[in-house]
PDB file of C-alpha atoms and ligand atoms in Angstrom:
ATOM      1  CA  UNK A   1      18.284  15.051  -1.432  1.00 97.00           C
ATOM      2  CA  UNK A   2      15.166  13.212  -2.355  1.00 98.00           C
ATOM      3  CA  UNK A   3      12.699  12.616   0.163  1.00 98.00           C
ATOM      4  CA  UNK A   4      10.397   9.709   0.481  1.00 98.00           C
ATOM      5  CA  UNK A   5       7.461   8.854   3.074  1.00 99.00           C
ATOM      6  CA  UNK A   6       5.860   5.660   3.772  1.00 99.00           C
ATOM      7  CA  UNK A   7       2.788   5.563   5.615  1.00 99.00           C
ATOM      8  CA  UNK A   8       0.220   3.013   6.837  1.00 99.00           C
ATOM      9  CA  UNK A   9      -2.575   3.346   9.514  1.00 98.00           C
ATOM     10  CA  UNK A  10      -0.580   2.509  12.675  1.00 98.00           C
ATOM     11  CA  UNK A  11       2.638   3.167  11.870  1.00 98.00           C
ATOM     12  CA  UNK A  12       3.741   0.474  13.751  1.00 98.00           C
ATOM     13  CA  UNK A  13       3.740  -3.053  11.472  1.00 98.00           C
ATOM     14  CA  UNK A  14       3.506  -1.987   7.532  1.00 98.00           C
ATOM     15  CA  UNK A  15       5.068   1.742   7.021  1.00 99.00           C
ATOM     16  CA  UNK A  16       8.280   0.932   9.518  1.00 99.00           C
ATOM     17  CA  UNK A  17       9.038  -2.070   7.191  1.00 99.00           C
ATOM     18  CA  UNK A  18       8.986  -0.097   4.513  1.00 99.00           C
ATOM     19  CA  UNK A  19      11.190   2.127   5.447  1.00 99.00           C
ATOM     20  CA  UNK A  20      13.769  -0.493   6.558  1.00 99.00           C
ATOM     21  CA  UNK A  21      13.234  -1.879   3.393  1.00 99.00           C
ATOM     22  CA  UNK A  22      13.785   1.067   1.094  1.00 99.00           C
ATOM     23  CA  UNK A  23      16.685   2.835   3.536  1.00 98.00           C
ATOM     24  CA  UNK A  24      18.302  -0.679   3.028  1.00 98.00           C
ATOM     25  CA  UNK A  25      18.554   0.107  -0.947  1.00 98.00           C
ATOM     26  CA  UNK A  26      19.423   3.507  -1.155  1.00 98.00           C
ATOM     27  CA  UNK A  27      22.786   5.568  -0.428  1.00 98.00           C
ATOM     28  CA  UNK A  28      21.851   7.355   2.583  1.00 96.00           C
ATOM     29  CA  UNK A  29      24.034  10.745   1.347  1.00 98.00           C
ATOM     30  CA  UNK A  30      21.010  11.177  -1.494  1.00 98.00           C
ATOM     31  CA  UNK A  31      17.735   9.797  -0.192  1.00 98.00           C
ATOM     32  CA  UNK A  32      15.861  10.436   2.785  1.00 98.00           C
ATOM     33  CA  UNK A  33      13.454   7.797   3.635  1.00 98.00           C
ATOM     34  CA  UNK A  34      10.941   8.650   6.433  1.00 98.00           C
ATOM     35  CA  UNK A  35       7.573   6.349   7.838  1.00 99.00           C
ATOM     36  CA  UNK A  36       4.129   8.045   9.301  1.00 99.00           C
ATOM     37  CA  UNK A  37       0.935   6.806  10.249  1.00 99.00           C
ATOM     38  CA  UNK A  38      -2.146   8.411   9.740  1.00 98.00           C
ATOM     39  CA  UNK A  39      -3.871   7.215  12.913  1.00 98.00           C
ATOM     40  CA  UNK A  40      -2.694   8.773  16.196  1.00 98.00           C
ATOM     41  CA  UNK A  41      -2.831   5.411  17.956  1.00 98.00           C
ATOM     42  CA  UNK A  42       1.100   4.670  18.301  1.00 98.00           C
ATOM     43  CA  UNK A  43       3.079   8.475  18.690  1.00 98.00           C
ATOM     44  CA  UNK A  44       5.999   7.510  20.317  1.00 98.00           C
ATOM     45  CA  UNK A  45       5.988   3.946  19.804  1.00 98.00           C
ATOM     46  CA  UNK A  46       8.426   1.554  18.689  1.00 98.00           C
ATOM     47  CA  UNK A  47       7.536  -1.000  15.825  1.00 98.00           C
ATOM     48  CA  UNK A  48       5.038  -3.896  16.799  1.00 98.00           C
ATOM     49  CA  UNK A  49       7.439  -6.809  17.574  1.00 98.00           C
ATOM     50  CA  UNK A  50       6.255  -8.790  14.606  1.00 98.00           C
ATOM     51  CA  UNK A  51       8.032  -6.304  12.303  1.00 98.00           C
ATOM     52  CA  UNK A  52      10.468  -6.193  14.537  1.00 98.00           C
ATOM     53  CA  UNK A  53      11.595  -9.758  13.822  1.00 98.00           C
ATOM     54  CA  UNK A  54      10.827 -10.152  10.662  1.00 98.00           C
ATOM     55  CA  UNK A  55      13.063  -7.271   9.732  1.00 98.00           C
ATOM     56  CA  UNK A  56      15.577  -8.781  12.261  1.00 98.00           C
ATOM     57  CA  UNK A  57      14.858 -12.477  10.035  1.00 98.00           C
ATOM     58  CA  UNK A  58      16.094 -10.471   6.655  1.00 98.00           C
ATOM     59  CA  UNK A  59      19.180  -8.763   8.017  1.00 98.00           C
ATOM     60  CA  UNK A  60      17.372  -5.257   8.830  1.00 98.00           C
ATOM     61  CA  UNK A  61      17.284  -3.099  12.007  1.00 98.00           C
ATOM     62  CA  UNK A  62      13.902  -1.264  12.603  1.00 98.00           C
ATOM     63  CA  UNK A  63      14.290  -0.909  16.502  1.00 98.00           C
ATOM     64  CA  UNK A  64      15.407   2.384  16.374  1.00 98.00           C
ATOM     65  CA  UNK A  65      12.034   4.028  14.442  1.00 98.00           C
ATOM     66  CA  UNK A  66       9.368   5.923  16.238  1.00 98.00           C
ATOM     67  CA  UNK A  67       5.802   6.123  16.082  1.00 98.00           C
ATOM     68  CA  UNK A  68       4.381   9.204  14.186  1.00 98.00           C
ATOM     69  CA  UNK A  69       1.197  11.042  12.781  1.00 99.00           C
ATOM     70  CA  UNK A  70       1.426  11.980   9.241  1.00 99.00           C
ATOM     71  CA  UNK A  71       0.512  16.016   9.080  1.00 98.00           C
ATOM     72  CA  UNK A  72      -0.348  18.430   6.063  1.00 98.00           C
ATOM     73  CA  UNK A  73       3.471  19.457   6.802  1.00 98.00           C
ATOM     74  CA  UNK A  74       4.661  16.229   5.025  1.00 99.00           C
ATOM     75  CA  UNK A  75       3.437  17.463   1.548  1.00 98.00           C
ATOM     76  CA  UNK A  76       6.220  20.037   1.982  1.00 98.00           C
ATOM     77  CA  UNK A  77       8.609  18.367   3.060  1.00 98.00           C
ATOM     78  CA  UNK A  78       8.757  14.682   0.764  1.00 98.00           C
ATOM     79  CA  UNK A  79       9.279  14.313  -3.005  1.00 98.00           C
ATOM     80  CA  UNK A  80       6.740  10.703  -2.772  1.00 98.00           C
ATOM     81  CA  UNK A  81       4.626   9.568  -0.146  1.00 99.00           C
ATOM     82  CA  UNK A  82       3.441   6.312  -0.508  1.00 99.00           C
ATOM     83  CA  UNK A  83       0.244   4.694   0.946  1.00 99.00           C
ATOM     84  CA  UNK A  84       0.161   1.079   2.104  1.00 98.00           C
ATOM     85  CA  UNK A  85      -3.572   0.428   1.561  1.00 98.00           C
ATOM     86  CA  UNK A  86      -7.202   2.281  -0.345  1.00 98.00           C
ATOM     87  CA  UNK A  87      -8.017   3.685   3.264  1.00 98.00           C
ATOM     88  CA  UNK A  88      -4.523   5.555   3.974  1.00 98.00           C
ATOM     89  CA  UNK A  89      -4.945   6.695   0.470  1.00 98.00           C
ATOM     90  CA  UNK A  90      -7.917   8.363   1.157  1.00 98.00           C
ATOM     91  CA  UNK A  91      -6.868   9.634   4.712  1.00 98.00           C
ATOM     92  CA  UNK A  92      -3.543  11.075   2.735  1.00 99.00           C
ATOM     93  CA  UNK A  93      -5.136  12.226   0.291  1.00 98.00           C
ATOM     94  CA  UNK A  94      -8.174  14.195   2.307  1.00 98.00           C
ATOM     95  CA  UNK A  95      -5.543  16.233   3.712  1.00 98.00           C
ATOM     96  CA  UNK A  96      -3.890  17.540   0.523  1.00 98.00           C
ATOM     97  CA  UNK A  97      -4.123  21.680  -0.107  1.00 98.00           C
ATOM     98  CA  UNK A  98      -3.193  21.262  -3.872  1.00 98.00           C
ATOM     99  CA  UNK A  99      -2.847  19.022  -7.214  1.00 98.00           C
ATOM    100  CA  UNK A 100       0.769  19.387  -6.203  1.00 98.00           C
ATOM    101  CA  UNK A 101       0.129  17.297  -3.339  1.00 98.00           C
ATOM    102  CA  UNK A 102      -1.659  14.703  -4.575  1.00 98.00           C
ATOM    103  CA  UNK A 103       0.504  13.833  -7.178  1.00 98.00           C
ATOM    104  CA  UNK A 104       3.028  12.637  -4.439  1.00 98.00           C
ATOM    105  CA  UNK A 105       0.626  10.348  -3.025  1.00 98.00           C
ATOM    106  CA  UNK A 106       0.804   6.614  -4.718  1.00 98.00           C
ATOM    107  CA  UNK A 107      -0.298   3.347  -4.032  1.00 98.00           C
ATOM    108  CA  UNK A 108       2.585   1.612  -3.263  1.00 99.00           C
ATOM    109  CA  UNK A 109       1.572  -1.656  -4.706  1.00 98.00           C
ATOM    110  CA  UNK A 110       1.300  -0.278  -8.088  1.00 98.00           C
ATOM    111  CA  UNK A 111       5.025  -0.270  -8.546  1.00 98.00           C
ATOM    112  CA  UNK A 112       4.593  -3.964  -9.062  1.00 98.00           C
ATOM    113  CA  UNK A 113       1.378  -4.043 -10.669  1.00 98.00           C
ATOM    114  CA  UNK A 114       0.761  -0.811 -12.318  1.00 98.00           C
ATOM    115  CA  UNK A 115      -3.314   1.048 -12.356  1.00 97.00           C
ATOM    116  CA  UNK A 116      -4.600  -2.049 -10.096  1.00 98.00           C
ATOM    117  CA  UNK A 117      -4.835  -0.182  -6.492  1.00 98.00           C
ATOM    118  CA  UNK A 118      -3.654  -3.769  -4.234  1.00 98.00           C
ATOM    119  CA  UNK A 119      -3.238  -2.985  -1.172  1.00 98.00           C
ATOM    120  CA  UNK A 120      -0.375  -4.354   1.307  1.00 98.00           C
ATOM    121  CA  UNK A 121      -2.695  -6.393   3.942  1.00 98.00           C
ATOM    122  CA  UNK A 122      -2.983  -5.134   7.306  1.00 97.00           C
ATOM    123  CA  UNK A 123      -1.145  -7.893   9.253  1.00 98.00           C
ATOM    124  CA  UNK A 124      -1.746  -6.150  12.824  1.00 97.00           C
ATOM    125  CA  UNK A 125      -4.397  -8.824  13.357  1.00 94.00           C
ATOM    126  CA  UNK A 126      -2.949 -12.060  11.818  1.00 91.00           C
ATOM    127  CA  UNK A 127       0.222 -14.248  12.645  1.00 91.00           C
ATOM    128  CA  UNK A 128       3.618 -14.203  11.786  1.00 92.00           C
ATOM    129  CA  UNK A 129       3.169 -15.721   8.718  1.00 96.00           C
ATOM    130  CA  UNK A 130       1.440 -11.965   7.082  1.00 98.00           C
ATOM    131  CA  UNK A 131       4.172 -10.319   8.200  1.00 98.00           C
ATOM    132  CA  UNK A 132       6.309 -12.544   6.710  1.00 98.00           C
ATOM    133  CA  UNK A 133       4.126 -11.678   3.193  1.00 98.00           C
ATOM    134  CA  UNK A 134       4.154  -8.257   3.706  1.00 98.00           C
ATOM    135  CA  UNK A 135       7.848  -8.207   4.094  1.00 98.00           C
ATOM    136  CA  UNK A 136       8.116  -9.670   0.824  1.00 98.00           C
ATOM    137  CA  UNK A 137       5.612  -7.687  -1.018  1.00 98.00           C
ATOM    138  CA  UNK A 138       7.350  -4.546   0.202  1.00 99.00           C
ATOM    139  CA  UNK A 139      10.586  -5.589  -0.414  1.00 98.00           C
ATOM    140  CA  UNK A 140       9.522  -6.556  -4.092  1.00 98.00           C
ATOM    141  CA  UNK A 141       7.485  -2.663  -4.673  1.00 99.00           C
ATOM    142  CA  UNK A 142      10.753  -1.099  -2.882  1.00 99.00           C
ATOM    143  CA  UNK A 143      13.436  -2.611  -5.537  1.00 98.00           C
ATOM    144  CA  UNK A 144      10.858  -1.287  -8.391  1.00 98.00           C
ATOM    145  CA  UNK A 145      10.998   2.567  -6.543  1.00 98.00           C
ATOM    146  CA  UNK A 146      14.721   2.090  -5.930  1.00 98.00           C
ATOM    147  CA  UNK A 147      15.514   1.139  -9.324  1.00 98.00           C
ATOM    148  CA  UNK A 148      13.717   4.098 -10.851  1.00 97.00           C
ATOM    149  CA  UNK A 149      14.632   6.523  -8.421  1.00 97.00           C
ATOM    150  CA  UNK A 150      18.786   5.883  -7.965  1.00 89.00           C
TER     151      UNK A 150
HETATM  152  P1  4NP B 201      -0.104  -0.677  10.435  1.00 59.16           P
HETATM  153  O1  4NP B 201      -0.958  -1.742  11.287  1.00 59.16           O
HETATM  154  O2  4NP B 201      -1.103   0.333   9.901  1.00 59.16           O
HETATM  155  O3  4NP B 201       0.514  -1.503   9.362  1.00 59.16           O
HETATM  156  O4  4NP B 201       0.897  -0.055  11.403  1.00 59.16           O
HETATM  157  C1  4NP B 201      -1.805  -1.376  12.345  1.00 59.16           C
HETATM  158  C2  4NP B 201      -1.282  -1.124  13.574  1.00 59.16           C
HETATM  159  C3  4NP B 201      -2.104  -0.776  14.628  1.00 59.16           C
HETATM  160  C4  4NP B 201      -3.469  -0.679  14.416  1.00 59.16           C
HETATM  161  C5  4NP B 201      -4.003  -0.931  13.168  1.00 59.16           C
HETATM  162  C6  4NP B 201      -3.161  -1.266  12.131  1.00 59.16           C
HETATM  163  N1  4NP B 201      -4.310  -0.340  15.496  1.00 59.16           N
HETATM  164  O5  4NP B 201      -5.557  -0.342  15.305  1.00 59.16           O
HETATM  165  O6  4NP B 201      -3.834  -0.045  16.611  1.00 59.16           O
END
């Protein structure tokens, strides 16, 4: 099994799609792919509607994730954990014991666009329309990781 972890502030709009995203392009007997925020602000909660639909709009189910805090236990337990944005890269990265974790920890964005540290926009405060972009950003960075990791 390889083990991947997406993880955004909120866990709630970015990380969930990107799990949809990258479950959607994987066999699900060899890859486990797992979302976490690094904010407490939404345990238990179910993806903001926004991602909700826009998943929903490209043929993918999200309703069944969950809310979650990413913890020190993730470095043991995922092969890659990738960040959405500069300031979850930090936050991941603070927590790390060991070079070994730190390795895991990528930008996500620099799939598509190698050494450049983009970050996927935090849509929680916008319209439809940047979920709609982030969808499509992620779903461009998640064929890249698919590719090389299948
Ligand atoms: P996410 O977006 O990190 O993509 O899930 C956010 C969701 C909630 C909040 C911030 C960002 N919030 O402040 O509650």
């Amino acid at each position: 099994m390889t083990r991947i972890l997406m993880v955004c502030l909120g866990n709630i709009c970015r990380s969930p799609l990107a799990e949809g995203i990258l479950k959607s392009k994987l066999p699900q007997d060899k890859f486990i792919v797992d979302s976490a925020g690094t904010s407490n602000y939404h345990i238990g909660d179910m993806p903001d509607i926004r991602s909700i639909e826009v998943a929903k709009k490209y043929g993918l189910d999200i309703t069944s994730q969950k809310g979650r805090q990413f913890s020190v236990k993730d470095f043991d337990v995922f092969d890659y954990i990738y960040v959405m944005d500069e300031s979850n890269y930090h936050n991941v990265i603070n927590l790390a014991r060991h070079n070994n974790d730190k390795a895991k920890v990528k930008m996500i964005l620099n799939e598509v666009y190698s050494n450049q540290n983009h970050s996927v926009p935090d849509p929680y405060y916008g319209g439809k329309q940047g979920f709609d972009n982030v969808f499509k950003m992620l779903d461009e960075a998640c064929d890249i990781i698919a590719s090389k990791i299948s």
